[in-house]
PDB file of C-alpha atoms in Angstrom:
ATOM      1  CA  MET L   1       0.436  -0.043   0.035  1.00  0.00           C
ATOM      2  CA  THR L   2       0.698   3.307  -0.904  1.00  0.00           C
ATOM      3  CA  ASP L   3       0.022   7.006   0.611  1.00  0.00           C
ATOM      4  CA  GLU L   4       1.867   8.719  -2.137  1.00  0.00           C
ATOM      5  CA  PRO L   5      -0.036  11.566  -3.721  1.00  0.00           C
ATOM      6  CA  VAL L   6      -1.242  10.667  -7.668  1.00  0.00           C
ATOM      7  CA  GLU L   7      -0.634  12.761  -9.856  1.00  0.00           C
ATOM      8  CA  VAL L   8      -2.184  13.019 -12.966  1.00  0.00           C
ATOM      9  CA  ALA L   9       0.443  12.641 -16.310  1.00  0.00           C
ATOM     10  CA  TRP L  10      -1.912  13.471 -18.460  1.00  0.00           C
ATOM     11  CA  GLU L  11      -6.466  13.993 -18.785  1.00  0.00           C
ATOM     12  CA  GLY L  12      -8.393  13.572 -22.097  1.00  0.00           C
ATOM     13  CA  LYS L  13     -11.958  13.385 -22.638  1.00  0.00           C
ATOM     14  CA  TRP L  14     -12.428   9.523 -21.402  1.00  0.00           C
ATOM     15  CA  ILE L  15      -9.473   8.471 -20.069  1.00  0.00           C
ATOM     16  CA  VAL L  16      -6.635  10.203 -17.218  1.00  0.00           C
ATOM     17  CA  ALA L  17      -3.344   8.616 -16.961  1.00  0.00           C
ATOM     18  CA  LYS L  18      -1.742   8.748 -13.337  1.00  0.00           C
ATOM     19  CA  ARG L  19       1.340   8.150 -11.201  1.00  0.00           C
ATOM     20  CA  GLN L  20       0.930   7.033  -7.775  1.00  0.00           C
ATOM     21  CA  GLY L  21       4.709   6.377  -6.276  1.00  0.00           C
ATOM     22  CA  ARG L  22       6.207   3.921  -8.561  1.00  0.00           C
ATOM     23  CA  TRP L  23       2.764   2.831 -10.177  1.00  0.00           C
ATOM     24  CA  GLU L  24       1.366   4.139 -13.701  1.00  0.00           C
ATOM     25  CA  TYR L  25      -2.388   3.571 -14.512  1.00  0.00           C
ATOM     26  CA  VAL L  26      -5.265   4.641 -16.554  1.00  0.00           C
ATOM     27  CA  SER L  27      -8.522   5.627 -14.645  1.00  0.00           C
ATOM     28  CA  ARG L  28     -11.740   6.298 -16.730  1.00  0.00           C
ATOM     29  CA  ALA L  29     -12.513  10.850 -16.663  1.00  0.00           C
ATOM     30  CA  ARG L  30     -15.878  11.876 -15.031  1.00  0.00           C
ATOM     31  CA  GLY L  31     -16.121   9.024 -12.741  1.00  0.00           C
ATOM     32  CA  ILE L  32     -17.895   7.057 -15.402  1.00  0.00           C
ATOM     33  CA  GLN L  33     -18.722   3.348 -15.109  1.00  0.00           C
ATOM     34  CA  ALA L  34     -19.385   0.570 -17.075  1.00  0.00           C
ATOM     35  CA  ALA L  35     -21.978  -2.153 -17.694  1.00  0.00           C
ATOM     36  CA  VAL L  36     -21.619  -5.506 -19.476  1.00  0.00           C
ATOM     37  CA  ILE L  37     -24.241  -7.649 -20.016  1.00  0.00           C
ATOM     38  CA  LEU L  38     -24.267 -11.530 -19.887  1.00  0.00           C
ATOM     39  CA  ALA L  39     -27.887 -11.921 -22.478  1.00  0.00           C
ATOM     40  CA  ILE L  40     -29.004 -15.267 -22.665  1.00  0.00           C
ATOM     41  CA  ASP L  41     -32.100 -16.482 -24.252  1.00  0.00           C
ATOM     42  CA  ALA L  42     -34.457 -18.516 -23.474  1.00  0.00           C
ATOM     43  CA  GLU L  43     -33.003 -21.404 -26.221  1.00  0.00           C
ATOM     44  CA  ASP L  44     -29.543 -21.371 -24.117  1.00  0.00           C
ATOM     45  CA  HIS L  45     -28.199 -19.044 -27.048  1.00  0.00           C
ATOM     46  CA  VAL L  46     -25.604 -15.978 -25.545  1.00  0.00           C
ATOM     47  CA  LEU L  47     -25.550 -12.814 -27.284  1.00  0.00           C
ATOM     48  CA  LEU L  48     -21.962 -11.821 -28.556  1.00  0.00           C
ATOM     49  CA  VAL L  49     -20.497  -8.620 -30.148  1.00  0.00           C
ATOM     50  CA  ASP L  50     -16.911  -7.794 -32.281  1.00  0.00           C
ATOM     51  CA  GLN L  51     -16.024  -4.764 -33.240  1.00  0.00           C
ATOM     52  CA  TYR L  52     -12.592  -3.456 -34.000  1.00  0.00           C
ATOM     53  CA  ARG L  53     -11.025  -1.759 -31.165  1.00  0.00           C
ATOM     54  CA  VAL L  54      -8.419   0.826 -31.951  1.00  0.00           C
ATOM     55  CA  PRO L  55      -5.655  -0.308 -28.927  1.00  0.00           C
ATOM     56  CA  LEU L  56      -5.384  -3.770 -30.538  1.00  0.00           C
ATOM     57  CA  GLY L  57      -5.657  -2.998 -33.761  1.00  0.00           C
ATOM     58  CA  ARG L  58      -8.274  -5.545 -34.481  1.00  0.00           C
ATOM     59  CA  ARG L  59     -11.656  -6.562 -34.232  1.00  0.00           C
ATOM     60  CA  CYS L  60     -12.629  -8.111 -30.592  1.00  0.00           C
ATOM     61  CA  LEU L  61     -15.190 -10.723 -29.524  1.00  0.00           C
ATOM     62  CA  GLU L  62     -16.880  -9.149 -26.464  1.00  0.00           C
ATOM     63  CA  LEU L  63     -20.320  -9.435 -24.801  1.00  0.00           C
ATOM     64  CA  PRO L  64     -22.214  -6.419 -25.505  1.00  0.00           C
ATOM     65  CA  ALA L  65     -20.815  -3.496 -22.895  1.00  0.00           C
ATOM     66  CA  GLY L  66     -21.278   0.223 -22.589  1.00  0.00           C
ATOM     67  CA  LEU L  67     -20.412   3.663 -20.379  1.00  0.00           C
ATOM     68  CA  ILE L  68     -22.706   4.396 -17.434  1.00  0.00           C
ATOM     69  CA  GLY L  69     -23.079   8.144 -16.944  1.00  0.00           C
ATOM     70  CA  ASP L  70     -21.078   9.106 -20.309  1.00  0.00           C
ATOM     71  CA  GLU L  71     -23.923  11.078 -21.893  1.00  0.00           C
ATOM     72  CA  HIS L  72     -27.222  10.234 -19.346  1.00  0.00           C
ATOM     73  CA  ASP L  73     -27.664  11.772 -16.453  1.00  0.00           C
ATOM     74  CA  GLY L  74     -29.087   9.354 -13.317  1.00  0.00           C
ATOM     75  CA  ASP L  75     -27.950   6.763 -15.608  1.00  0.00           C
ATOM     76  CA  THR L  76     -27.508   3.541 -13.858  1.00  0.00           C
ATOM     77  CA  ALA L  77     -25.858  -0.288 -14.817  1.00  0.00           C
ATOM     78  CA  LEU L  78     -29.135  -2.067 -14.992  1.00  0.00           C
ATOM     79  CA  LEU L  79     -30.329   1.240 -16.998  1.00  0.00           C
ATOM     80  CA  ALA L  80     -27.364   1.577 -19.433  1.00  0.00           C
ATOM     81  CA  ALA L  81     -26.829  -2.027 -19.693  1.00  0.00           C
ATOM     82  CA  ARG L  82     -31.163  -1.978 -21.292  1.00  0.00           C
ATOM     83  CA  ARG L  83     -30.231   0.602 -23.265  1.00  0.00           C
ATOM     84  CA  GLU L  84     -26.714  -0.639 -24.422  1.00  0.00           C
ATOM     85  CA  LEU L  85     -28.515  -3.980 -24.996  1.00  0.00           C
ATOM     86  CA  GLU L  86     -30.858  -2.754 -27.693  1.00  0.00           C
ATOM     87  CA  GLU L  87     -27.986  -0.367 -29.358  1.00  0.00           C
ATOM     88  CA  GLU L  88     -25.797  -3.006 -29.457  1.00  0.00           C
ATOM     89  CA  THR L  89     -27.649  -6.309 -30.129  1.00  0.00           C
ATOM     90  CA  GLY L  90     -30.757  -5.222 -31.447  1.00  0.00           C
ATOM     91  CA  TYR L  91     -32.293  -6.969 -28.387  1.00  0.00           C
ATOM     92  CA  HIS L  92     -34.826  -5.957 -25.813  1.00  0.00           C
ATOM     93  CA  CYS L  93     -34.648  -7.699 -22.216  1.00  0.00           C
ATOM     94  CA  GLU L  94     -37.388  -8.353 -19.824  1.00  0.00           C
ATOM     95  CA  THR L  95     -35.482  -8.577 -17.107  1.00  0.00           C
ATOM     96  CA  VAL L  96     -32.240  -7.795 -16.241  1.00  0.00           C
ATOM     97  CA  GLU L  97     -30.306  -8.201 -12.749  1.00  0.00           C
ATOM     98  CA  GLU L  98     -26.851  -7.169 -11.131  1.00  0.00           C
ATOM     99  CA  LEU L  99     -23.979  -9.909 -10.832  1.00  0.00           C
ATOM    100  CA  GLY L 100     -22.010  -8.295  -9.050  1.00  0.00           C
ATOM    101  CA  TYR L 101     -18.104  -5.418  -9.703  1.00  0.00           C
ATOM    102  CA  PHE L 102     -15.401  -6.685 -11.511  1.00  0.00           C
ATOM    103  CA  HIS L 103     -12.313  -5.440 -12.468  1.00  0.00           C
ATOM    104  CA  SER L 104     -10.168  -6.876 -15.705  1.00  0.00           C
ATOM    105  CA  SER L 105      -6.971  -5.691 -15.402  1.00  0.00           C
ATOM    106  CA  PRO L 106      -6.340  -4.100 -11.886  1.00  0.00           C
ATOM    107  CA  GLY L 107      -2.238  -3.952 -12.528  1.00  0.00           C
ATOM    108  CA  MET L 108      -2.796  -1.340 -15.259  1.00  0.00           C
ATOM    109  CA  VAL L 109      -6.364  -0.214 -15.039  1.00  0.00           C
ATOM    110  CA  SER L 110      -8.730   1.249 -12.199  1.00  0.00           C
ATOM    111  CA  GLU L 111     -11.629   0.695 -14.179  1.00  0.00           C
ATOM    112  CA  GLY L 112     -14.078  -1.649 -13.248  1.00  0.00           C
ATOM    113  CA  PHE L 113     -17.738  -2.661 -14.905  1.00  0.00           C
ATOM    114  CA  THR L 114     -21.296  -4.012 -12.941  1.00  0.00           C
ATOM    115  CA  LEU L 115     -21.712  -7.485 -14.973  1.00  0.00           C
ATOM    116  CA  VAL L 116     -25.329  -8.103 -14.713  1.00  0.00           C
ATOM    117  CA  ARG L 117     -27.725 -10.934 -16.664  1.00  0.00           C
ATOM    118  CA  ALA L 118     -30.081  -9.992 -19.107  1.00  0.00           C
ATOM    119  CA  THR L 119     -33.114 -12.506 -20.133  1.00  0.00           C
ATOM    120  CA  GLY L 120     -36.683 -12.456 -21.557  1.00  0.00           C
ATOM    121  CA  LEU L 121     -35.427 -11.715 -25.020  1.00  0.00           C
ATOM    122  CA  THR L 122     -37.025 -10.163 -27.412  1.00  0.00           C
ATOM    123  CA  ARG L 123     -35.287  -9.000 -31.247  1.00  0.00           C
ATOM    124  CA  ILE L 124     -36.725  -5.270 -31.713  1.00  0.00           C
ATOM    125  CA  GLY L 125     -33.871  -4.372 -34.665  1.00  0.00           C
ATOM    126  CA  ALA L 126     -30.862  -5.311 -36.178  1.00  0.00           C
ATOM    127  CA  GLY L 127     -28.634  -3.802 -33.554  1.00  0.00           C
ATOM    128  CA  GLY L 128     -24.805  -2.753 -34.791  1.00  0.00           C
ATOM    129  CA  GLY L 129     -24.621  -0.009 -32.195  1.00  0.00           C
ATOM    130  CA  THR L 130     -24.396   3.691 -33.339  1.00  0.00           C
ATOM    131  CA  ALA L 131     -23.048   5.096 -36.530  1.00  0.00           C
ATOM    132  CA  ASP L 132     -19.552   4.592 -35.539  1.00  0.00           C
ATOM    133  CA  GLU L 133     -19.148   1.663 -33.350  1.00  0.00           C
ATOM    134  CA  ASP L 134     -19.501  -0.619 -36.861  1.00  0.00           C
ATOM    135  CA  ILE L 135     -20.865  -3.847 -34.412  1.00  0.00           C
ATOM    136  CA  ASN L 136     -20.847  -7.042 -35.596  1.00  0.00           C
ATOM    137  CA  VAL L 137     -24.011  -9.244 -33.475  1.00  0.00           C
ATOM    138  CA  HIS L 138     -23.371 -13.387 -32.798  1.00  0.00           C
ATOM    139  CA  ARG L 139     -25.911 -15.258 -31.269  1.00  0.00           C
ATOM    140  CA  VAL L 140     -24.222 -18.086 -30.321  1.00  0.00           C
ATOM    141  CA  ALA L 141     -25.322 -21.874 -28.696  1.00  0.00           C
ATOM    142  CA  LEU L 142     -23.844 -22.025 -25.099  1.00  0.00           C
ATOM    143  CA  GLU L 143     -22.968 -25.467 -25.563  1.00  0.00           C
ATOM    144  CA  ASP L 144     -20.925 -23.945 -29.140  1.00  0.00           C
ATOM    145  CA  VAL L 145     -19.094 -20.570 -27.381  1.00  0.00           C
ATOM    146  CA  PRO L 146     -15.466 -22.664 -27.237  1.00  0.00           C
ATOM    147  CA  ALA L 147     -15.657 -23.790 -31.207  1.00  0.00           C
ATOM    148  CA  PHE L 148     -17.124 -20.089 -32.165  1.00  0.00           C
ATOM    149  CA  VAL L 149     -13.916 -18.440 -29.678  1.00  0.00           C
ATOM    150  CA  ALA L 150     -11.882 -20.667 -31.299  1.00  0.00           C
ATOM    151  CA  ALA L 151     -13.213 -19.994 -34.827  1.00  0.00           C
ATOM    152  CA  ARG L 152     -13.191 -16.037 -34.683  1.00  0.00           C
ATOM    153  CA  ARG L 153      -9.726 -16.448 -33.241  1.00  0.00           C
ATOM    154  CA  ALA L 154      -8.182 -18.684 -35.555  1.00  0.00           C
ATOM    155  CA  GLU L 155      -9.684 -15.583 -38.250  1.00  0.00           C
ATOM    156  CA  GLY L 156      -7.396 -13.028 -36.258  1.00  0.00           C
ATOM    157  CA  PHE L 157      -9.934 -11.485 -33.594  1.00  0.00           C
ATOM    158  CA  ALA L 158      -9.300 -10.653 -30.189  1.00  0.00           C
ATOM    159  CA  VAL L 159     -10.890 -12.180 -27.203  1.00  0.00           C
ATOM    160  CA  ASP L 160     -11.972 -10.119 -24.643  1.00  0.00           C
ATOM    161  CA  VAL L 161     -11.271 -11.595 -21.099  1.00  0.00           C
ATOM    162  CA  LYS L 162     -15.095 -11.557 -19.840  1.00  0.00           C
ATOM    163  CA  LEU L 163     -15.438 -14.106 -22.117  1.00  0.00           C
ATOM    164  CA  LEU L 164     -13.458 -16.315 -20.025  1.00  0.00           C
ATOM    165  CA  LEU L 165     -17.066 -16.261 -17.738  1.00  0.00           C
ATOM    166  CA  LEU L 166     -18.515 -18.760 -21.119  1.00  0.00           C
ATOM    167  CA  LEU L 167     -15.509 -20.847 -21.149  1.00  0.00           C
ATOM    168  CA  ALA L 168     -14.403 -21.759 -17.859  1.00  0.00           C
ATOM    169  CA  GLN L 169     -15.923 -25.313 -18.336  1.00  0.00           C
ATOM    170  CA  SER L 170     -14.085 -26.051 -21.651  1.00  0.00           C
ATOM    171  CA  PHE L 171     -10.956 -24.590 -19.738  1.00  0.00           C
ATOM    172  CA  LEU L 172     -11.468 -26.758 -16.185  1.00  0.00           C
ATOM    173  CA  GLY L 173     -12.149 -29.875 -17.785  1.00  0.00           C
TER     174      GLY L 173
END
């Protein structure tokens, strides 16, 4: 534990690079957080998305997700999850339930995310995100997720760490 002061090395609209003692890390600006959506339909299919990620220089296979409070006053993880699920995938959900708050890379990024489960899915549109996102939607049977991920990886896709949630059984044997 360090009691040294936090210094801001650089600040942009969305992120802040910080230094505390010998540690350098990144935070979201303005207290913005993220919601990640585990959306499983009545036929045991999960909704996945892929989109180009500039830091990786390639498309990345992910669970649908979005920012909380970036553009909406009074936003919550559950409201953002509903909105982002519809925007990214074209699916509306009857229920959304908070599963917990998690950190994906705590040695480098202070950001965490609220994981939610969305059920009672109904397709209401094409999805694909906003005009500048270019999101592809995938509806994959849970039992086929390991093979689907392996096929995307073979095509050169990056794979978001949060997909370990769906791959755990195949890794644990």
